[in-house]
């Protein structure tokens, strides 16, 4: 049992040093957990945007062999490096995120004798593949890693049920703690027209659809771009502009397929990574996220907090945040016509205004970041004191 008068030493293990939703969940905790109670470290592949944002009180360690795809040699090297680091630093808690680092980090932590091992579920790798053999391997690894875990944090009840039924996790080891939002930082715009001019360089009366996320297959940006192209070419929504914020492996595909035509280029904007996401959302009218799979997208919560109706794919993680025709629309990924129809329907002033109010009210009442981090803090303290 550890004294509550000494600092609790925690390592968050992430894969890439990006500023996507998974990493920003850790950043929120780094910023709000009290320094007098916690000594926080970050472990990831290398330096990058995430480490640039770290406060001086947070130390960063790098494991260069970490990689997203399965590589037996690199994964074994990463496991050994993590084990040595965790053994040397003598952490009270190791808190892992994402599938790859979740598996390697939890196994390494147990081998290193870390007393408390926490993992936040941001979706499951076995749900992202259709190959039965690969799915089986991913699921077996998740089952094994769960045996090395003191506490699993699920972002919603659907993932909790998967952990219980498919990974055979004891329900008593699972805490459901949804993501949260800074309500002041992501507040509705006072003058949206001014921000459209200043932030996006658009006309004040532009109707702006915005997607924020890493440009890789999971986020499905090409699906959004294809719907945007159809709407623009058929003039279904006059003055509409489609904004994609983020970068990644599909950026070149987006440029090649949707930026050669000048009319498309003017109305389908590829902004890359940006540090002014709150202002971009405030300058937008509707948020779009047609992901193939999700944990609990922080981007949706931030958009809703800003008062943006959300048009999102009807999948676990999304459909627990968006209620169809109440604060947005749920779309089926195999039906682009219904996707386009939802994009058109949401431009109706009455629909837009009602959904906007519903979004903001829901976030204010249930997704406050301060309350979320308080729950994380209590969980950390309870685990360490009672271990």
Tab-separated table of N, CA and C in Angstrom, residues 133-285:
chain	number	residue	atom	x	y	z
A	133	UNK	N	-8.254	-15.045	-39.898
A	133	UNK	CA	-7.034	-15.458	-39.199
A	133	UNK	C	-6.419	-14.289	-38.436
A	134	UNK	N	-6.388	-13.122	-39.082
A	134	UNK	CA	-5.835	-11.928	-38.429
A	134	UNK	C	-6.725	-11.507	-37.269
A	135	UNK	N	-8.035	-11.558	-37.494
A	135	UNK	CA	-8.988	-11.208	-36.435
A	135	UNK	C	-8.783	-12.097	-35.205
A	136	UNK	N	-8.570	-13.384	-35.453
A	136	UNK	CA	-8.384	-14.332	-34.354
A	136	UNK	C	-7.110	-14.027	-33.567
A	137	UNK	N	-6.031	-13.707	-34.276
A	137	UNK	CA	-4.764	-13.369	-33.609
A	137	UNK	C	-4.926	-12.109	-32.765
A	138	UNK	N	-5.538	-11.062	-33.350
A	138	UNK	CA	-5.756	-9.813	-32.617
A	138	UNK	C	-6.593	-10.056	-31.358
A	139	UNK	N	-7.635	-10.863	-31.504
A	139	UNK	CA	-8.518	-11.111	-30.358
A	139	UNK	C	-7.779	-11.887	-29.267
A	140	UNK	N	-6.987	-12.878	-29.665
A	140	UNK	CA	-6.229	-13.652	-28.681
A	140	UNK	C	-5.257	-12.746	-27.930
A	141	UNK	N	-4.594	-11.851	-28.651
A	141	UNK	CA	-3.653	-10.927	-28.008
A	141	UNK	C	-4.369	-10.002	-27.031
A	142	UNK	N	-5.567	-9.535	-27.408
A	142	UNK	CA	-6.344	-8.673	-26.509
A	142	UNK	C	-6.774	-9.440	-25.254
A	143	UNK	N	-7.152	-10.703	-25.430
A	143	UNK	CA	-7.538	-11.525	-24.279
A	143	UNK	C	-6.350	-11.703	-23.332
A	144	UNK	N	-5.176	-11.972	-23.913
A	144	UNK	CA	-3.973	-12.153	-23.093
A	144	UNK	C	-3.597	-10.856	-22.380
A	145	UNK	N	-3.637	-9.729	-23.109
A	145	UNK	CA	-3.289	-8.436	-22.508
A	145	UNK	C	-4.262	-8.064	-21.398
A	146	UNK	N	-5.530	-8.441	-21.574
A	146	UNK	CA	-6.528	-8.142	-20.537
A	146	UNK	C	-6.195	-8.849	-19.230
A	147	UNK	N	-5.539	-10.020	-19.326
A	147	UNK	CA	-5.128	-10.747	-18.120
A	147	UNK	C	-4.025	-9.997	-17.372
A	148	UNK	N	-3.327	-9.110	-18.083
A	148	UNK	CA	-2.237	-8.333	-17.479
A	148	UNK	C	-2.713	-6.983	-16.953
A	149	UNK	N	-4.010	-6.759	-16.958
A	149	UNK	CA	-4.573	-5.432	-16.702
A	149	UNK	C	-5.271	-5.366	-15.348
A	150	UNK	N	-4.952	-4.313	-14.605
A	150	UNK	CA	-5.634	-4.075	-13.336
A	150	UNK	C	-7.011	-3.475	-13.569
A	151	UNK	N	-7.069	-2.509	-14.490
A	151	UNK	CA	-8.332	-1.805	-14.744
A	151	UNK	C	-8.427	-1.433	-16.212
A	152	UNK	N	-9.562	-1.753	-16.827
A	152	UNK	CA	-9.866	-1.329	-18.194
A	152	UNK	C	-10.813	-0.138	-18.136
A	153	UNK	N	-10.500	0.900	-18.897
A	153	UNK	CA	-11.400	2.044	-19.021
A	153	UNK	C	-12.060	1.977	-20.389
A	154	UNK	N	-13.368	1.818	-20.409
A	154	UNK	CA	-14.133	1.869	-21.656
A	154	UNK	C	-14.805	3.228	-21.756
A	155	UNK	N	-14.925	3.714	-22.972
A	155	UNK	CA	-15.502	5.036	-23.188
A	155	UNK	C	-17.016	4.987	-23.299
A	156	UNK	N	-17.561	3.803	-23.537
A	156	UNK	CA	-19.017	3.654	-23.611
A	156	UNK	C	-19.384	2.205	-23.322
A	157	UNK	N	-20.659	1.970	-23.071
A	157	UNK	CA	-21.120	0.649	-22.635
A	157	UNK	C	-20.994	-0.423	-23.710
A	158	UNK	N	-21.048	-0.022	-24.993
A	158	UNK	CA	-20.921	-1.012	-26.063
A	158	UNK	C	-19.556	-1.706	-26.001
A	159	UNK	N	-18.484	-0.922	-25.773
A	159	UNK	CA	-17.153	-1.520	-25.658
A	159	UNK	C	-17.029	-2.363	-24.390
A	160	UNK	N	-17.698	-1.940	-23.331
A	160	UNK	CA	-17.696	-2.744	-22.104
A	160	UNK	C	-18.284	-4.125	-22.379
A	161	UNK	N	-19.384	-4.174	-23.117
A	161	UNK	CA	-20.016	-5.455	-23.422
A	161	UNK	C	-19.107	-6.339	-24.271
A	162	UNK	N	-18.366	-5.729	-25.203
A	162	UNK	CA	-17.415	-6.498	-26.017
A	162	UNK	C	-16.318	-7.080	-25.131
A	163	UNK	N	-15.819	-6.269	-24.193
A	163	UNK	CA	-14.775	-6.750	-23.273
A	163	UNK	C	-15.263	-7.946	-22.460
A	164	UNK	N	-16.502	-7.887	-22.018
A	164	UNK	CA	-17.056	-8.960	-21.179
A	164	UNK	C	-17.335	-10.218	-22.004
A	165	UNK	N	-18.005	-10.045	-23.143
A	165	UNK	CA	-18.484	-11.199	-23.913
A	165	UNK	C	-17.417	-11.819	-24.812
A	166	UNK	N	-16.525	-10.976	-25.381
A	166	UNK	CA	-15.562	-11.497	-26.350
A	166	UNK	C	-14.146	-11.620	-25.798
A	167	UNK	N	-13.805	-10.801	-24.791
A	167	UNK	CA	-12.460	-10.863	-24.212
A	167	UNK	C	-12.463	-11.494	-22.825
A	168	UNK	N	-13.663	-11.844	-22.346
A	168	UNK	CA	-13.824	-12.558	-21.069
A	168	UNK	C	-13.255	-11.782	-19.879
A	169	UNK	N	-13.459	-10.466	-19.891
A	169	UNK	CA	-12.969	-9.608	-18.813
A	169	UNK	C	-13.996	-9.572	-17.686
A	170	UNK	N	-13.527	-9.670	-16.460
A	170	UNK	CA	-14.386	-9.546	-15.287
A	170	UNK	C	-15.009	-8.149	-15.271
A	171	UNK	N	-16.334	-8.034	-15.240
A	171	UNK	CA	-16.981	-6.708	-15.232
A	171	UNK	C	-16.482	-5.798	-14.114
A	172	UNK	N	-16.020	-6.379	-13.000
A	172	UNK	CA	-15.533	-5.583	-11.880
A	172	UNK	C	-14.219	-4.874	-12.204
A	173	UNK	N	-13.543	-5.314	-13.272
A	173	UNK	CA	-12.279	-4.686	-13.676
A	173	UNK	C	-12.490	-3.550	-14.675
A	174	UNK	N	-13.738	-3.277	-15.040
A	174	UNK	CA	-14.028	-2.297	-16.093
A	174	UNK	C	-14.686	-1.050	-15.509
A	175	UNK	N	-14.161	0.106	-15.882
A	175	UNK	CA	-14.794	1.387	-15.552
A	175	UNK	C	-15.218	2.055	-16.848
A	176	UNK	N	-16.440	2.555	-16.901
A	176	UNK	CA	-16.915	3.303	-18.077
A	176	UNK	C	-16.792	4.790	-17.767
A	177	UNK	N	-15.843	5.441	-18.441
A	177	UNK	CA	-15.600	6.875	-18.242
A	177	UNK	C	-15.538	7.525	-19.622
A	178	UNK	N	-16.603	8.178	-20.072
A	178	UNK	CA	-16.607	8.798	-21.405
A	178	UNK	C	-15.570	9.912	-21.521
A	179	UNK	N	-15.186	10.217	-22.746
A	179	UNK	CA	-14.321	11.368	-22.990
A	179	UNK	C	-15.021	12.652	-22.570
A	180	UNK	N	-14.250	13.715	-22.432
A	180	UNK	CA	-14.813	14.997	-22.021
A	180	UNK	C	-14.268	16.146	-22.844
A	181	UNK	N	-14.879	17.314	-22.664
A	181	UNK	CA	-14.554	18.493	-23.471
A	181	UNK	C	-14.345	19.704	-22.572
A	182	UNK	N	-13.418	20.561	-22.966
A	182	UNK	CA	-13.245	21.869	-22.336
A	182	UNK	C	-14.376	22.767	-22.836
A	183	UNK	N	-15.348	23.025	-21.983
A	183	UNK	CA	-16.569	23.720	-22.404
A	183	UNK	C	-16.328	25.171	-22.804
A	184	UNK	N	-15.313	25.797	-22.239
A	184	UNK	CA	-15.016	27.191	-22.596
A	184	UNK	C	-14.238	27.264	-23.902
A	185	UNK	N	-13.275	26.384	-24.062
A	185	UNK	CA	-12.458	26.368	-25.278
A	185	UNK	C	-13.296	26.029	-26.504
A	186	UNK	N	-14.218	25.087	-26.339
A	186	UNK	CA	-15.081	24.660	-27.444
A	186	UNK	C	-16.504	25.150	-27.196
A	187	UNK	N	-16.656	26.462	-27.229
A	187	UNK	CA	-17.960	27.104	-27.046
A	187	UNK	C	-18.470	27.589	-28.400
A	188	UNK	N	-19.790	27.707	-28.574
A	188	UNK	CA	-20.340	28.199	-29.843
A	188	UNK	C	-19.820	29.587	-30.194
A	189	UNK	N	-19.701	29.846	-31.490
A	189	UNK	CA	-19.200	31.139	-31.964
A	189	UNK	C	-20.208	32.242	-31.700
A	190	UNK	N	-19.693	33.417	-31.360
A	190	UNK	CA	-20.552	34.590	-31.198
A	190	UNK	C	-20.853	35.192	-32.568
A	191	UNK	N	-19.845	35.256	-33.420
A	191	UNK	CA	-20.043	35.786	-34.770
A	191	UNK	C	-19.386	34.849	-35.776
A	192	UNK	N	-20.135	33.866	-36.238
A	192	UNK	CA	-19.622	32.825	-37.130
A	192	UNK	C	-19.155	33.399	-38.472
A	193	UNK	N	-19.877	34.390	-38.983
A	193	UNK	CA	-19.515	34.969	-40.274
A	193	UNK	C	-18.125	35.578	-40.265
A	194	UNK	N	-17.785	36.293	-39.193
A	194	UNK	CA	-16.449	36.883	-39.079
A	194	UNK	C	-15.367	35.811	-39.095
A	195	UNK	N	-15.621	34.704	-38.392
A	195	UNK	CA	-14.632	33.631	-38.326
A	195	UNK	C	-14.465	32.928	-39.671
A	196	UNK	N	-15.541	32.818	-40.435
A	196	UNK	CA	-15.425	32.212	-41.764
A	196	UNK	C	-14.483	33.031	-42.645
A	197	UNK	N	-14.574	34.346	-42.525
A	197	UNK	CA	-13.673	35.221	-43.287
A	197	UNK	C	-12.248	35.146	-42.757
A	198	UNK	N	-12.108	35.264	-41.443
A	198	UNK	CA	-10.784	35.385	-40.824
A	198	UNK	C	-10.026	34.065	-40.793
A	199	UNK	N	-10.684	32.979	-40.401
A	199	UNK	CA	-10.006	31.698	-40.196
A	199	UNK	C	-9.886	30.886	-41.484
A	200	UNK	N	-10.953	30.896	-42.297
A	200	UNK	CA	-10.986	30.041	-43.485
A	200	UNK	C	-10.875	30.807	-44.797
A	201	UNK	N	-10.937	32.139	-44.733
A	201	UNK	CA	-10.852	32.940	-45.951
A	201	UNK	C	-12.052	32.775	-46.861
A	202	UNK	N	-13.224	32.538	-46.269
A	202	UNK	CA	-14.442	32.294	-47.039
A	202	UNK	C	-15.414	33.456	-46.928
A	203	UNK	N	-16.427	33.432	-47.778
A	203	UNK	CA	-17.500	34.413	-47.664
A	203	UNK	C	-18.299	34.158	-46.390
A	204	UNK	N	-18.877	35.234	-45.869
A	204	UNK	CA	-19.622	35.133	-44.611
A	204	UNK	C	-20.824	34.197	-44.717
A	205	UNK	N	-21.409	34.108	-45.923
A	205	UNK	CA	-22.614	33.282	-46.079
A	205	UNK	C	-22.306	31.855	-46.530
A	206	UNK	N	-21.039	31.471	-46.534
A	206	UNK	CA	-20.681	30.095	-46.898
A	206	UNK	C	-21.274	29.118	-45.889
A	207	UNK	N	-21.702	27.972	-46.381
A	207	UNK	CA	-22.181	26.910	-45.478
A	207	UNK	C	-21.077	25.868	-45.401
A	208	UNK	N	-20.484	25.722	-44.217
A	208	UNK	CA	-19.239	24.968	-44.070
A	208	UNK	C	-19.460	23.612	-43.391
A	209	UNK	N	-19.124	22.540	-44.116
A	209	UNK	CA	-19.078	21.185	-43.562
A	209	UNK	C	-17.617	20.869	-43.243
A	210	UNK	N	-17.342	20.413	-42.048
A	210	UNK	CA	-15.950	20.182	-41.642
A	210	UNK	C	-15.747	18.777	-41.100
A	211	UNK	N	-14.639	18.184	-41.522
A	211	UNK	CA	-14.189	16.900	-40.983
A	211	UNK	C	-12.805	17.102	-40.382
A	212	UNK	N	-12.582	16.570	-39.191
A	212	UNK	CA	-11.280	16.663	-38.527
A	212	UNK	C	-10.816	15.257	-38.180
A	213	UNK	N	-9.604	14.906	-38.595
A	213	UNK	CA	-9.091	13.582	-38.244
A	213	UNK	C	-7.878	13.207	-39.073
A	214	UNK	N	-7.208	12.172	-38.635
A	214	UNK	CA	-6.062	11.650	-39.374
A	214	UNK	C	-6.534	11.077	-40.705
A	215	UNK	N	-5.817	11.406	-41.771
A	215	UNK	CA	-6.243	10.983	-43.107
A	215	UNK	C	-5.704	9.587	-43.415
A	216	UNK	N	-6.429	8.613	-42.881
A	216	UNK	CA	-6.094	7.215	-43.156
A	216	UNK	C	-7.404	6.446	-43.270
A	217	UNK	N	-7.357	5.185	-43.741
A	217	UNK	CA	-8.603	4.483	-44.076
A	217	UNK	C	-9.650	4.469	-42.974
A	218	UNK	N	-9.251	4.344	-41.705
A	218	UNK	CA	-10.229	4.274	-40.617
A	218	UNK	C	-11.172	5.473	-40.604
A	219	UNK	N	-10.643	6.662	-40.852
A	219	UNK	CA	-11.465	7.879	-40.804
A	219	UNK	C	-12.296	8.072	-42.073
A	220	UNK	N	-11.938	7.361	-43.152
A	220	UNK	CA	-12.764	7.324	-44.365
A	220	UNK	C	-12.950	8.695	-45.030
A	221	UNK	N	-11.884	9.490	-45.170
A	221	UNK	CA	-12.049	10.829	-45.746
A	221	UNK	C	-12.453	10.827	-47.217
A	222	UNK	N	-12.105	9.780	-47.959
A	222	UNK	CA	-12.463	9.728	-49.382
A	222	UNK	C	-13.976	9.635	-49.571
A	223	UNK	N	-14.657	9.020	-48.629
A	223	UNK	CA	-16.121	8.911	-48.677
A	223	UNK	C	-16.749	10.299	-48.545
A	224	UNK	N	-16.210	11.086	-47.622
A	224	UNK	CA	-16.669	12.470	-47.441
A	224	UNK	C	-16.380	13.290	-48.693
A	225	UNK	N	-15.187	13.138	-49.247
A	225	UNK	CA	-14.806	13.900	-50.435
A	225	UNK	C	-15.676	13.541	-51.637
A	226	UNK	N	-16.037	12.271	-51.763
A	226	UNK	CA	-16.875	11.838	-52.885
A	226	UNK	C	-18.275	12.445	-52.784
A	227	UNK	N	-18.824	12.485	-51.576
A	227	UNK	CA	-20.132	13.118	-51.378
A	227	UNK	C	-20.052	14.614	-51.658
A	228	UNK	N	-18.970	15.242	-51.210
A	228	UNK	CA	-18.776	16.674	-51.459
A	228	UNK	C	-18.701	16.956	-52.957
A	229	UNK	N	-17.972	16.131	-53.675
A	229	UNK	CA	-17.838	16.299	-55.126
A	229	UNK	C	-19.200	16.244	-55.810
A	230	UNK	N	-20.021	15.282	-55.422
A	230	UNK	CA	-21.350	15.140	-56.035
A	230	UNK	C	-22.204	16.372	-55.753
A	231	UNK	N	-22.172	16.849	-54.529
A	231	UNK	CA	-22.980	18.021	-54.156
A	231	UNK	C	-22.521	19.262	-54.906
A	232	UNK	N	-21.209	19.430	-55.023
A	232	UNK	CA	-20.666	20.603	-55.720
A	232	UNK	C	-20.997	20.545	-57.209
A	233	UNK	N	-20.762	19.408	-57.838
A	233	UNK	CA	-20.979	19.278	-59.278
A	233	UNK	C	-22.447	19.415	-59.657
A	234	UNK	N	-23.345	19.041	-58.749
A	234	UNK	CA	-24.780	19.128	-59.032
A	234	UNK	C	-25.446	20.324	-58.360
A	235	UNK	N	-24.618	21.168	-57.739
A	235	UNK	CA	-25.095	22.403	-57.099
A	235	UNK	C	-26.284	22.149	-56.162
A	236	UNK	N	-26.174	21.100	-55.353
A	236	UNK	CA	-27.269	20.754	-54.440
A	236	UNK	C	-27.348	21.699	-53.247
A	237	UNK	N	-26.197	22.246	-52.846
A	237	UNK	CA	-26.156	23.184	-51.719
A	237	UNK	C	-25.347	24.399	-52.156
A	238	UNK	N	-26.010	25.440	-52.655
A	238	UNK	CA	-25.290	26.642	-53.080
A	238	UNK	C	-24.461	27.213	-51.928
A	239	UNK	N	-23.287	27.731	-52.253
A	239	UNK	CA	-22.380	28.358	-51.271
A	239	UNK	C	-21.815	27.365	-50.257
A	240	UNK	N	-21.955	26.070	-50.517
A	240	UNK	CA	-21.386	25.083	-49.589
A	240	UNK	C	-19.882	24.951	-49.806
A	241	UNK	N	-19.171	24.739	-48.695
A	241	UNK	CA	-17.727	24.504	-48.716
A	241	UNK	C	-17.445	23.306	-47.809
A	242	UNK	N	-16.540	22.448	-48.242
A	242	UNK	CA	-16.220	21.226	-47.500
A	242	UNK	C	-14.759	21.292	-47.057
A	243	UNK	N	-14.541	21.193	-45.760
A	243	UNK	CA	-13.214	21.385	-45.174
A	243	UNK	C	-12.740	20.081	-44.540
A	244	UNK	N	-11.523	19.672	-44.878
A	244	UNK	CA	-10.909	18.499	-44.255
A	244	UNK	C	-9.654	18.950	-43.523
A	245	UNK	N	-9.637	18.733	-42.209
A	245	UNK	CA	-8.499	19.119	-41.373
A	245	UNK	C	-7.777	17.858	-40.922
A	246	UNK	N	-6.493	17.769	-41.214
A	246	UNK	CA	-5.711	16.604	-40.824
A	246	UNK	C	-4.726	16.241	-41.917
A	247	UNK	N	-3.888	15.265	-41.634
A	247	UNK	CA	-2.908	14.801	-42.609
A	247	UNK	C	-2.743	13.299	-42.438
A	248	UNK	N	-2.083	12.681	-43.411
A	248	UNK	CA	-1.886	11.243	-43.331
A	248	UNK	C	-1.715	10.628	-44.701
A	249	UNK	N	-1.748	9.319	-44.748
A	249	UNK	CA	-1.406	8.581	-45.957
A	249	UNK	C	-2.368	8.799	-47.120
A	250	UNK	N	-3.596	9.273	-46.853
A	250	UNK	CA	-4.567	9.479	-47.932
A	250	UNK	C	-4.576	10.911	-48.468
A	251	UNK	N	-3.683	11.760	-47.958
A	251	UNK	CA	-3.653	13.146	-48.436
A	251	UNK	C	-3.371	13.209	-49.934
A	252	UNK	N	-2.410	12.432	-50.414
A	252	UNK	CA	-2.085	12.457	-51.843
A	252	UNK	C	-3.254	11.979	-52.695
A	253	UNK	N	-3.991	10.978	-52.226
A	253	UNK	CA	-5.176	10.514	-52.955
A	253	UNK	C	-6.228	11.609	-53.041
A	254	UNK	N	-6.410	12.331	-51.948
A	254	UNK	CA	-7.379	13.431	-51.941
A	254	UNK	C	-6.965	14.522	-52.922
A	255	UNK	N	-5.687	14.856	-52.929
A	255	UNK	CA	-5.200	15.896	-53.844
A	255	UNK	C	-5.341	15.455	-55.299
A	256	UNK	N	-4.980	14.210	-55.582
A	256	UNK	CA	-5.004	13.711	-56.955
A	256	UNK	C	-6.427	13.615	-57.500
A	257	UNK	N	-7.346	13.153	-56.678
A	257	UNK	CA	-8.714	12.893	-57.146
A	257	UNK	C	-9.662	14.076	-57.032
A	258	UNK	N	-9.343	15.035	-56.142
A	258	UNK	CA	-10.333	16.078	-55.855
A	258	UNK	C	-9.781	17.500	-55.905
A	259	UNK	N	-8.520	17.673	-56.323
A	259	UNK	CA	-7.952	19.018	-56.342
A	259	UNK	C	-7.481	19.459	-57.725
A	260	UNK	N	-7.702	18.652	-58.750
A	260	UNK	CA	-7.271	19.038	-60.095
A	260	UNK	C	-8.278	19.961	-60.768
A	261	UNK	N	-9.548	19.803	-60.445
A	261	UNK	CA	-10.595	20.694	-60.957
A	261	UNK	C	-10.655	21.946	-60.086
A	262	UNK	N	-10.547	23.134	-60.698
A	262	UNK	CA	-10.445	24.381	-59.928
A	262	UNK	C	-11.697	24.663	-59.114
A	263	UNK	N	-12.870	24.346	-59.653
A	263	UNK	CA	-14.101	24.586	-58.896
A	263	UNK	C	-14.148	23.706	-57.651
A	264	UNK	N	-13.722	22.450	-57.809
A	264	UNK	CA	-13.655	21.554	-56.651
A	264	UNK	C	-12.632	22.058	-55.644
A	265	UNK	N	-11.486	22.491	-56.130
A	265	UNK	CA	-10.396	22.926	-55.252
A	265	UNK	C	-10.805	24.119	-54.396
A	266	UNK	N	-11.633	25.001	-54.967
A	266	UNK	CA	-12.085	26.181	-54.227
A	266	UNK	C	-13.081	25.829	-53.129
A	267	UNK	N	-13.780	24.709	-53.307
A	267	UNK	CA	-14.860	24.383	-52.357
A	267	UNK	C	-14.612	23.113	-51.549
A	268	UNK	N	-13.527	22.415	-51.846
A	268	UNK	CA	-13.102	21.277	-51.026
A	268	UNK	C	-11.687	21.585	-50.543
A	269	UNK	N	-11.601	22.066	-49.306
A	269	UNK	CA	-10.345	22.587	-48.769
A	269	UNK	C	-9.624	21.528	-47.942
A	270	UNK	N	-8.355	21.310	-48.257
A	270	UNK	CA	-7.505	20.390	-47.493
A	270	UNK	C	-6.532	21.227	-46.675
A	271	UNK	N	-6.771	21.334	-45.388
A	271	UNK	CA	-6.016	22.268	-44.549
A	271	UNK	C	-4.793	21.652	-43.884
A	272	UNK	N	-4.645	20.322	-43.924
A	272	UNK	CA	-3.546	19.694	-43.196
A	272	UNK	C	-3.774	19.793	-41.692
A	273	UNK	N	-2.707	19.483	-40.914
A	273	UNK	CA	-2.826	19.619	-39.460
A	273	UNK	C	-2.893	21.084	-39.085
A	274	UNK	N	-3.745	21.413	-38.160
A	274	UNK	CA	-3.890	22.797	-37.693
A	274	UNK	C	-3.901	22.826	-36.164
A	275	UNK	N	-3.406	23.937	-35.620
A	275	UNK	CA	-3.405	24.120	-34.167
A	275	UNK	C	-4.582	24.955	-33.682
A	276	UNK	N	-5.440	25.376	-34.607
A	276	UNK	CA	-6.562	26.250	-34.239
A	276	UNK	C	-7.906	25.547	-34.452
A	277	UNK	N	-7.979	24.283	-34.051
A	277	UNK	CA	-9.202	23.495	-34.236
A	277	UNK	C	-10.426	24.167	-33.608
A	278	UNK	N	-10.333	24.710	-32.385
A	278	UNK	CA	-11.525	25.362	-31.815
A	278	UNK	C	-12.089	26.453	-32.715
A	279	UNK	N	-11.220	27.271	-33.300
A	279	UNK	CA	-11.698	28.346	-34.178
A	279	UNK	C	-12.229	27.809	-35.505
A	280	UNK	N	-11.624	26.745	-36.012
A	280	UNK	CA	-12.133	26.139	-37.250
A	280	UNK	C	-13.536	25.590	-37.029
A	281	UNK	N	-13.756	24.942	-35.894
A	281	UNK	CA	-15.097	24.432	-35.584
A	281	UNK	C	-16.087	25.576	-35.413
A	282	UNK	N	-15.656	26.655	-34.776
A	282	UNK	CA	-16.547	27.805	-34.596
A	282	UNK	C	-16.903	28.452	-35.931
A	283	UNK	N	-16.021	28.316	-36.912
A	283	UNK	CA	-16.277	28.875	-38.243
A	283	UNK	C	-17.091	27.925	-39.119
A	284	UNK	N	-17.412	26.749	-38.594
A	284	UNK	CA	-18.125	25.724	-39.364
A	284	UNK	C	-19.602	25.688	-38.989
A	285	UNK	N	-20.383	25.029	-39.837
A	285	UNK	CA	-21.822	24.872	-39.584
A	285	UNK	C	-22.197	23.449	-39.191
